[in-house]
mmCIF file with all atom_site columns, C-alpha atoms in Angstrom:
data_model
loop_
_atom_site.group_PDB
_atom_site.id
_atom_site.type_symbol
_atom_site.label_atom_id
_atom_site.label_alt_id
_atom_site.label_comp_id
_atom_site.label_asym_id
_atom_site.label_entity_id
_atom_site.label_seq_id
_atom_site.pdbx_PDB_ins_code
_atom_site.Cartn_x
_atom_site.Cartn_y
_atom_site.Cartn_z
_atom_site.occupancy
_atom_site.B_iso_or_equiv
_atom_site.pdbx_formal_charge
_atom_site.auth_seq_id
_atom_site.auth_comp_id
_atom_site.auth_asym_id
_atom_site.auth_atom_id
_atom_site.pdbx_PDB_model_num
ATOM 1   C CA . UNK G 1 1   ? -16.922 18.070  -30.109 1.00 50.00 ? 1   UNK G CA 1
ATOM 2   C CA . UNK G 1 2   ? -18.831 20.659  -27.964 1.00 56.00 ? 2   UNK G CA 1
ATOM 3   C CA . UNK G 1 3   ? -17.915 19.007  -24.963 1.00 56.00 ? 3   UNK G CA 1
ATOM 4   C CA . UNK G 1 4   ? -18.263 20.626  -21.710 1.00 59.00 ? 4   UNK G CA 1
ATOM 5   C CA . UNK G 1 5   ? -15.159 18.552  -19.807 1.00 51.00 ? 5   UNK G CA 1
ATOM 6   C CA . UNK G 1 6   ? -12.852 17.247  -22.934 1.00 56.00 ? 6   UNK G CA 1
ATOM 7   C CA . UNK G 1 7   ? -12.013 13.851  -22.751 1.00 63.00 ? 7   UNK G CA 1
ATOM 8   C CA . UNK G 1 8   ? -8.358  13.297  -21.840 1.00 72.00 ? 8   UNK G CA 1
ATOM 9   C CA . UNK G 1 9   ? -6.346  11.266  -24.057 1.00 76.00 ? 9   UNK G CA 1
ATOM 10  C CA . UNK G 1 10  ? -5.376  8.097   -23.407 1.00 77.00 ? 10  UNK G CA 1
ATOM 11  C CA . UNK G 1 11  ? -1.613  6.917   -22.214 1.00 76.00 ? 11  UNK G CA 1
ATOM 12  C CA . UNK G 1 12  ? 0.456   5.640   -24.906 1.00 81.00 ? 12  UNK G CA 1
ATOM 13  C CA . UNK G 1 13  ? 0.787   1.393   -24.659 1.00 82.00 ? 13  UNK G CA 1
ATOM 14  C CA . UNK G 1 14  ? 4.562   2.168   -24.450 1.00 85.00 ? 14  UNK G CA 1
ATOM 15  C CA . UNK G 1 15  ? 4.915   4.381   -21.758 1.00 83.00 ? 15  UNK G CA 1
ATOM 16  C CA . UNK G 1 16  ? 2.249   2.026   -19.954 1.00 83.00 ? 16  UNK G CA 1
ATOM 17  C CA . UNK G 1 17  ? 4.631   -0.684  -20.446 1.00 86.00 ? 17  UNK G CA 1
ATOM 18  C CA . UNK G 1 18  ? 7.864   1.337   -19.599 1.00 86.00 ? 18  UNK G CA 1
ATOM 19  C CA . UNK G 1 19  ? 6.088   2.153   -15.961 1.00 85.00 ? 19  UNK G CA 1
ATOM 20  C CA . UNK G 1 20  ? 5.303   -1.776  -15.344 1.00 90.00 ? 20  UNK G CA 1
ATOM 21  C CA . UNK G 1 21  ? 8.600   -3.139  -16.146 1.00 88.00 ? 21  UNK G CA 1
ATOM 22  C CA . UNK G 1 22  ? 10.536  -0.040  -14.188 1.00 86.00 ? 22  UNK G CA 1
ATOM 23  C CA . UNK G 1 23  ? 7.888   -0.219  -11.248 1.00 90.00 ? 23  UNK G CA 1
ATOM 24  C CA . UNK G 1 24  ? 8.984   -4.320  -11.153 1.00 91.00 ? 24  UNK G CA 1
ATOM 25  C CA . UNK G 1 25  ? 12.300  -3.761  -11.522 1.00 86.00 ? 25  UNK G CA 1
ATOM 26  C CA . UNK G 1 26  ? 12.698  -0.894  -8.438  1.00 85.00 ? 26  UNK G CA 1
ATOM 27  C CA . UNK G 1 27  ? 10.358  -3.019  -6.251  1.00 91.00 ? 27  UNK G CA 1
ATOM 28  C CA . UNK G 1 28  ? 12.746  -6.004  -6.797  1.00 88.00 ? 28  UNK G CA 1
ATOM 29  C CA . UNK G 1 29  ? 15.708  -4.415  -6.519  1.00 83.00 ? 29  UNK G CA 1
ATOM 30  C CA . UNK G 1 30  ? 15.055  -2.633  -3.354  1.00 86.00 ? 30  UNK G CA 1
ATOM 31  C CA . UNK G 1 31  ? 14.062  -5.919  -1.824  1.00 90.00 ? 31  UNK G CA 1
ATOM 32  C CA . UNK G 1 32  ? 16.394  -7.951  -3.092  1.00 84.00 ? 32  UNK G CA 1
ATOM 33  C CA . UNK G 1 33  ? 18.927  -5.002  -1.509  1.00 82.00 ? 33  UNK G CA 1
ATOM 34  C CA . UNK G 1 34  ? 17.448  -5.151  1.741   1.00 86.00 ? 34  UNK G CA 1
ATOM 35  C CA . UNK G 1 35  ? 17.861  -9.286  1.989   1.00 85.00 ? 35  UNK G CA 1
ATOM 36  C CA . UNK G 1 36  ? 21.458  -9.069  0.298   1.00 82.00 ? 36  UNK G CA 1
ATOM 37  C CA . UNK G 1 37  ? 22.038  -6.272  3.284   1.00 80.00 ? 37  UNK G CA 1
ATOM 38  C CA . UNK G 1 38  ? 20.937  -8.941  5.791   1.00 82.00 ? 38  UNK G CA 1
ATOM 39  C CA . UNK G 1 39  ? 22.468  -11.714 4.874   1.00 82.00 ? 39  UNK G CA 1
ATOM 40  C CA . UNK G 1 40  ? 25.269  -10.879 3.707   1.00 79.00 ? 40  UNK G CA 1
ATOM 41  C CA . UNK G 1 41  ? 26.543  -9.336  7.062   1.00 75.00 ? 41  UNK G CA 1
ATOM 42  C CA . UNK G 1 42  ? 26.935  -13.245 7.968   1.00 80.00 ? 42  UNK G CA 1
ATOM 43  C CA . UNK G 1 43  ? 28.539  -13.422 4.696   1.00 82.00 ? 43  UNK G CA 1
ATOM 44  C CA . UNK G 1 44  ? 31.131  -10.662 4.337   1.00 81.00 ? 44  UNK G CA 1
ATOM 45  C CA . UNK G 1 45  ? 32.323  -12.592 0.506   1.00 86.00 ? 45  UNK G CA 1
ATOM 46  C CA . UNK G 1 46  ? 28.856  -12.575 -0.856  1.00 85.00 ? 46  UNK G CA 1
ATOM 47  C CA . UNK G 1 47  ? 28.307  -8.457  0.270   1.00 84.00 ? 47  UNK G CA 1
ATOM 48  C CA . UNK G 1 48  ? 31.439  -7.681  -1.625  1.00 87.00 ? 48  UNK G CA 1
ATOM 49  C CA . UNK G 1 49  ? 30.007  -9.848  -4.558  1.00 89.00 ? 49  UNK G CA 1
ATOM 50  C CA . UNK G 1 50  ? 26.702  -8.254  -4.136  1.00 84.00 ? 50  UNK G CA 1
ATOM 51  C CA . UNK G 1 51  ? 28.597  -4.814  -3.652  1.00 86.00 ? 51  UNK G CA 1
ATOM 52  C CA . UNK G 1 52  ? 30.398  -5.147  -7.162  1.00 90.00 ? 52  UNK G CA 1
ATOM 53  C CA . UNK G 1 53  ? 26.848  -6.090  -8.851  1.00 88.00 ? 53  UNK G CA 1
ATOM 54  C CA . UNK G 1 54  ? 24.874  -3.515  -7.783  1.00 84.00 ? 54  UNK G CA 1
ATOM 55  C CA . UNK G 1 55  ? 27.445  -1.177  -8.301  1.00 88.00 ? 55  UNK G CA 1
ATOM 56  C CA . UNK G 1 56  ? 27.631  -2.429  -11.735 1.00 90.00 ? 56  UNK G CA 1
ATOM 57  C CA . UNK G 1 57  ? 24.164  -2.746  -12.571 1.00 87.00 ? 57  UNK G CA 1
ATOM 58  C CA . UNK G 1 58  ? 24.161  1.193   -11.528 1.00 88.00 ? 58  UNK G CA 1
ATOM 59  C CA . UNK G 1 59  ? 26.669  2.391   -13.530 1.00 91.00 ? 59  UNK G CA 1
ATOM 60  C CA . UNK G 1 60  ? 24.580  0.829   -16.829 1.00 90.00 ? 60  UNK G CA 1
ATOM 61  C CA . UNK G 1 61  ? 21.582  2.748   -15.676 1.00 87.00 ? 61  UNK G CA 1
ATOM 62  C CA . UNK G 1 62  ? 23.861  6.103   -14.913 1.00 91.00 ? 62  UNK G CA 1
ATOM 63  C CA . UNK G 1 63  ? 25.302  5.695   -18.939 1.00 91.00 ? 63  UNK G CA 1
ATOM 64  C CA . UNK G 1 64  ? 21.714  4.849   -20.522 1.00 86.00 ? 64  UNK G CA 1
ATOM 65  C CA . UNK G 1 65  ? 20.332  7.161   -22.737 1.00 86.00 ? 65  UNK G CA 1
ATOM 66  C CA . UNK G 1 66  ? 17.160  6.753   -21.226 1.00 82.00 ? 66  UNK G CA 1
ATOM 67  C CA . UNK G 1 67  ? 16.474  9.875   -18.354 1.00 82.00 ? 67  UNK G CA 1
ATOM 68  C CA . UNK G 1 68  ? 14.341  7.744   -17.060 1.00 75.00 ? 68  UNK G CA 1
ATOM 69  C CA . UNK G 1 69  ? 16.888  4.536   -16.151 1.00 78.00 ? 69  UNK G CA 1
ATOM 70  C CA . UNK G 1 70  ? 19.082  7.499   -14.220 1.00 86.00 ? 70  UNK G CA 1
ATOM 71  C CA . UNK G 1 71  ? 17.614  7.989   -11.125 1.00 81.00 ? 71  UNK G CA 1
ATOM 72  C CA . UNK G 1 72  ? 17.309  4.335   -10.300 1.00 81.00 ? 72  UNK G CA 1
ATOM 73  C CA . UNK G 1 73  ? 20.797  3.552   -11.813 1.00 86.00 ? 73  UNK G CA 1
ATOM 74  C CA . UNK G 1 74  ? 22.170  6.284   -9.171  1.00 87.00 ? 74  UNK G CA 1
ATOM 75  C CA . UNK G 1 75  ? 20.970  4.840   -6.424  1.00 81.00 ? 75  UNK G CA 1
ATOM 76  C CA . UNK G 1 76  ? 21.785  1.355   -7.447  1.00 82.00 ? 76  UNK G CA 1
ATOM 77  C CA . UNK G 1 77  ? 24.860  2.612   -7.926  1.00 89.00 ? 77  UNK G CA 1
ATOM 78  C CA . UNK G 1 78  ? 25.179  3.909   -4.427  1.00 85.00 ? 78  UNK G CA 1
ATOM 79  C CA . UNK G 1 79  ? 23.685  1.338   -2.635  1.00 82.00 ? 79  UNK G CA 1
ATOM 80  C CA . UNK G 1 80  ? 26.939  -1.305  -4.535  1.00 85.00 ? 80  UNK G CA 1
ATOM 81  C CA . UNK G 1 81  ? 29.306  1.701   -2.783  1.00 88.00 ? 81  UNK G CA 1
ATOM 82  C CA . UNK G 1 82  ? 27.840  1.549   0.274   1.00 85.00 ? 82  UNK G CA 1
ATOM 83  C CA . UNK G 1 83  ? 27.827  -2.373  0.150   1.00 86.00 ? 83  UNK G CA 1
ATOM 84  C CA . UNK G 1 84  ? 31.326  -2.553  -0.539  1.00 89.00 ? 84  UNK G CA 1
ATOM 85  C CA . UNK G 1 85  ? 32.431  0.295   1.787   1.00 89.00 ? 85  UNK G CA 1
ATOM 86  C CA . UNK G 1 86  ? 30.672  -1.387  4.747   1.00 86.00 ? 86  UNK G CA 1
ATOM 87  C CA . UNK G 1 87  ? 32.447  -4.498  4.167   1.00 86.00 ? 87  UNK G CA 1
ATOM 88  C CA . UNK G 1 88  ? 35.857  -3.121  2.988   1.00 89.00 ? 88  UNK G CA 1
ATOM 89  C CA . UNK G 1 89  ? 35.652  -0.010  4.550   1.00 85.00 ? 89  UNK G CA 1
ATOM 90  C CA . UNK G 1 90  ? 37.074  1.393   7.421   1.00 90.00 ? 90  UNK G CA 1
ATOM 91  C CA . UNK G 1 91  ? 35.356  0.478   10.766  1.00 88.00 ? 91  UNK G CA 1
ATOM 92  C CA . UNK G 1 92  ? 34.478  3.636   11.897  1.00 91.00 ? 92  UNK G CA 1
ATOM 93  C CA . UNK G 1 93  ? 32.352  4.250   8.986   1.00 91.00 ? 93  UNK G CA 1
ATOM 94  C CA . UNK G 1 94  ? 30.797  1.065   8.573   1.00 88.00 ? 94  UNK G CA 1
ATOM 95  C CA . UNK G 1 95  ? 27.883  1.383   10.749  1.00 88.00 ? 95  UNK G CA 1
ATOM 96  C CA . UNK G 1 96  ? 26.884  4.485   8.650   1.00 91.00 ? 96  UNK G CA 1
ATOM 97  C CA . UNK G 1 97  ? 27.481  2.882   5.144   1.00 87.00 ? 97  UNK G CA 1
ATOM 98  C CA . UNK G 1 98  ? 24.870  0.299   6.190   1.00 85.00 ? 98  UNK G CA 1
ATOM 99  C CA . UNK G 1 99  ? 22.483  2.785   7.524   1.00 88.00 ? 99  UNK G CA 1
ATOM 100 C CA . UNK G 1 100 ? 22.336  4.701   4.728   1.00 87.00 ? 100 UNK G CA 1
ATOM 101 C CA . UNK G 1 101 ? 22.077  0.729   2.621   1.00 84.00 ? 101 UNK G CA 1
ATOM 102 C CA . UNK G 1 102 ? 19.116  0.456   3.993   1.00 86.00 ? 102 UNK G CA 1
ATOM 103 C CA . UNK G 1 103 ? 17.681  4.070   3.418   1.00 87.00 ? 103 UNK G CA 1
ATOM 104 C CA . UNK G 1 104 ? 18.738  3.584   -0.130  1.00 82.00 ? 104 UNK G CA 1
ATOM 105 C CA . UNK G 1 105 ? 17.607  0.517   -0.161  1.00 85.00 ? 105 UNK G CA 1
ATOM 106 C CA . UNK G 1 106 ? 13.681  1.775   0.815   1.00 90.00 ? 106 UNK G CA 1
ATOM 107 C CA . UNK G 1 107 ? 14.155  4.613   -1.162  1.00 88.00 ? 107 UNK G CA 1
ATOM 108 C CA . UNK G 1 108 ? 14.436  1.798   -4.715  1.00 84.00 ? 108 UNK G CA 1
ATOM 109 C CA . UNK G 1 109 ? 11.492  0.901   -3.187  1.00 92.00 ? 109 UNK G CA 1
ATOM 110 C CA . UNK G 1 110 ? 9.214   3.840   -2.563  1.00 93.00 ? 110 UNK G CA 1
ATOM 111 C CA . UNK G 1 111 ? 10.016  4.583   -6.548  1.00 90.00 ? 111 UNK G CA 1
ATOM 112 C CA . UNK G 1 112 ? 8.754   1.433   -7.570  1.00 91.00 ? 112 UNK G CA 1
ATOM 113 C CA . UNK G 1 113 ? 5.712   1.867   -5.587  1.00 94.00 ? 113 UNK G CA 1
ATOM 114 C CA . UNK G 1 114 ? 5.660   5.148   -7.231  1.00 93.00 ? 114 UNK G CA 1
ATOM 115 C CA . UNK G 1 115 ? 5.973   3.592   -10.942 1.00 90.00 ? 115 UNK G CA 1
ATOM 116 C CA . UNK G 1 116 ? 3.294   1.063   -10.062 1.00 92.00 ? 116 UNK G CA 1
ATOM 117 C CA . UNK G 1 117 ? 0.798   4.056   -9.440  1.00 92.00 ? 117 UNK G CA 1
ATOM 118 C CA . UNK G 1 118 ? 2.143   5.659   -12.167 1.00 90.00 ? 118 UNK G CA 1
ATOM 119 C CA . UNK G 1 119 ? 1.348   2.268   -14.072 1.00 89.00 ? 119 UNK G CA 1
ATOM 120 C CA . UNK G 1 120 ? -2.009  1.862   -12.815 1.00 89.00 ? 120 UNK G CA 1
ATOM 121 C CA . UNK G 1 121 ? -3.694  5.385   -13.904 1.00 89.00 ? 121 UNK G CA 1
ATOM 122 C CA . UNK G 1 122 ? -1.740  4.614   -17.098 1.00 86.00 ? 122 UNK G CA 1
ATOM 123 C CA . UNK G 1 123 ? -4.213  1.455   -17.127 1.00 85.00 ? 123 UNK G CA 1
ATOM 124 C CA . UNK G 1 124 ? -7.062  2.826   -16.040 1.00 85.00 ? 124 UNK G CA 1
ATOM 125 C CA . UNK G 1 125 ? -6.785  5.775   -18.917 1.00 81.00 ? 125 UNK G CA 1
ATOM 126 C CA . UNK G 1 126 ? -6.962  3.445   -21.647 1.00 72.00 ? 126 UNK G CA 1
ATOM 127 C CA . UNK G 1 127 ? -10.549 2.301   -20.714 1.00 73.00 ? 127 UNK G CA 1
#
């Protein structure tokens, strides 16, 4: 009660949670972009596939109600575009649509590395 440095409260068990599963899901999804980037250049069929599912898979996150499923679903969301523009697209701009795969691609993952931290101090205030 008379406490010079107040204790801080811990993080809620939910919120905990929420960080895990979203730091998970980034982390796989910008990995799993970066392989589907690289092998489906071989495979132009499966990167259109791909494209359409990611693009997809955005779009749910962009309608959530959840703020925090936004900013992942945009860039999931982008990264399907991109996928289907640099197989569909037009040639010129296919060497950019796959740079910019792959720097959306690392970005998905720098926010699940990002989550995880946030996940972790949410762990280690609940001692």
């Amino acid at each position: 009660m008379n406490d010079i440095v107040p204790e801080k409260e811990p993080v809620p068990t939910k919120v905990v949670a929420k960080h895990g599963v979203t730091a998970v899901a980034q982390i796989a999804g910008g990995l799993l972009f970066l392989i589907m980037h690289i092998f489906s250049a071989r495979l132009p069929p499966l990167g259109i596939v791909f494209g359409l599912l990611g693009g997809g898979i955005g779009l749910s996150g962009i309608l959530s109600k959840d703020p925090a499923d936004k900013k992942p679903g945009v860039i999931l969301f982008i990264a399907g575009i991109l996928k289907l523009v640099f197989h569909v697209g037009p040639a010129i701009v296919r060497p950019f649509a796959g740079s910019l795969l792959t720097v959306a691609s690392l970005i998905l993952l720098a926010l699940g590395i990002f989550n995880g931290i946030k996940f972790l101090t949410g762990l280690n205030s609940r001692k």
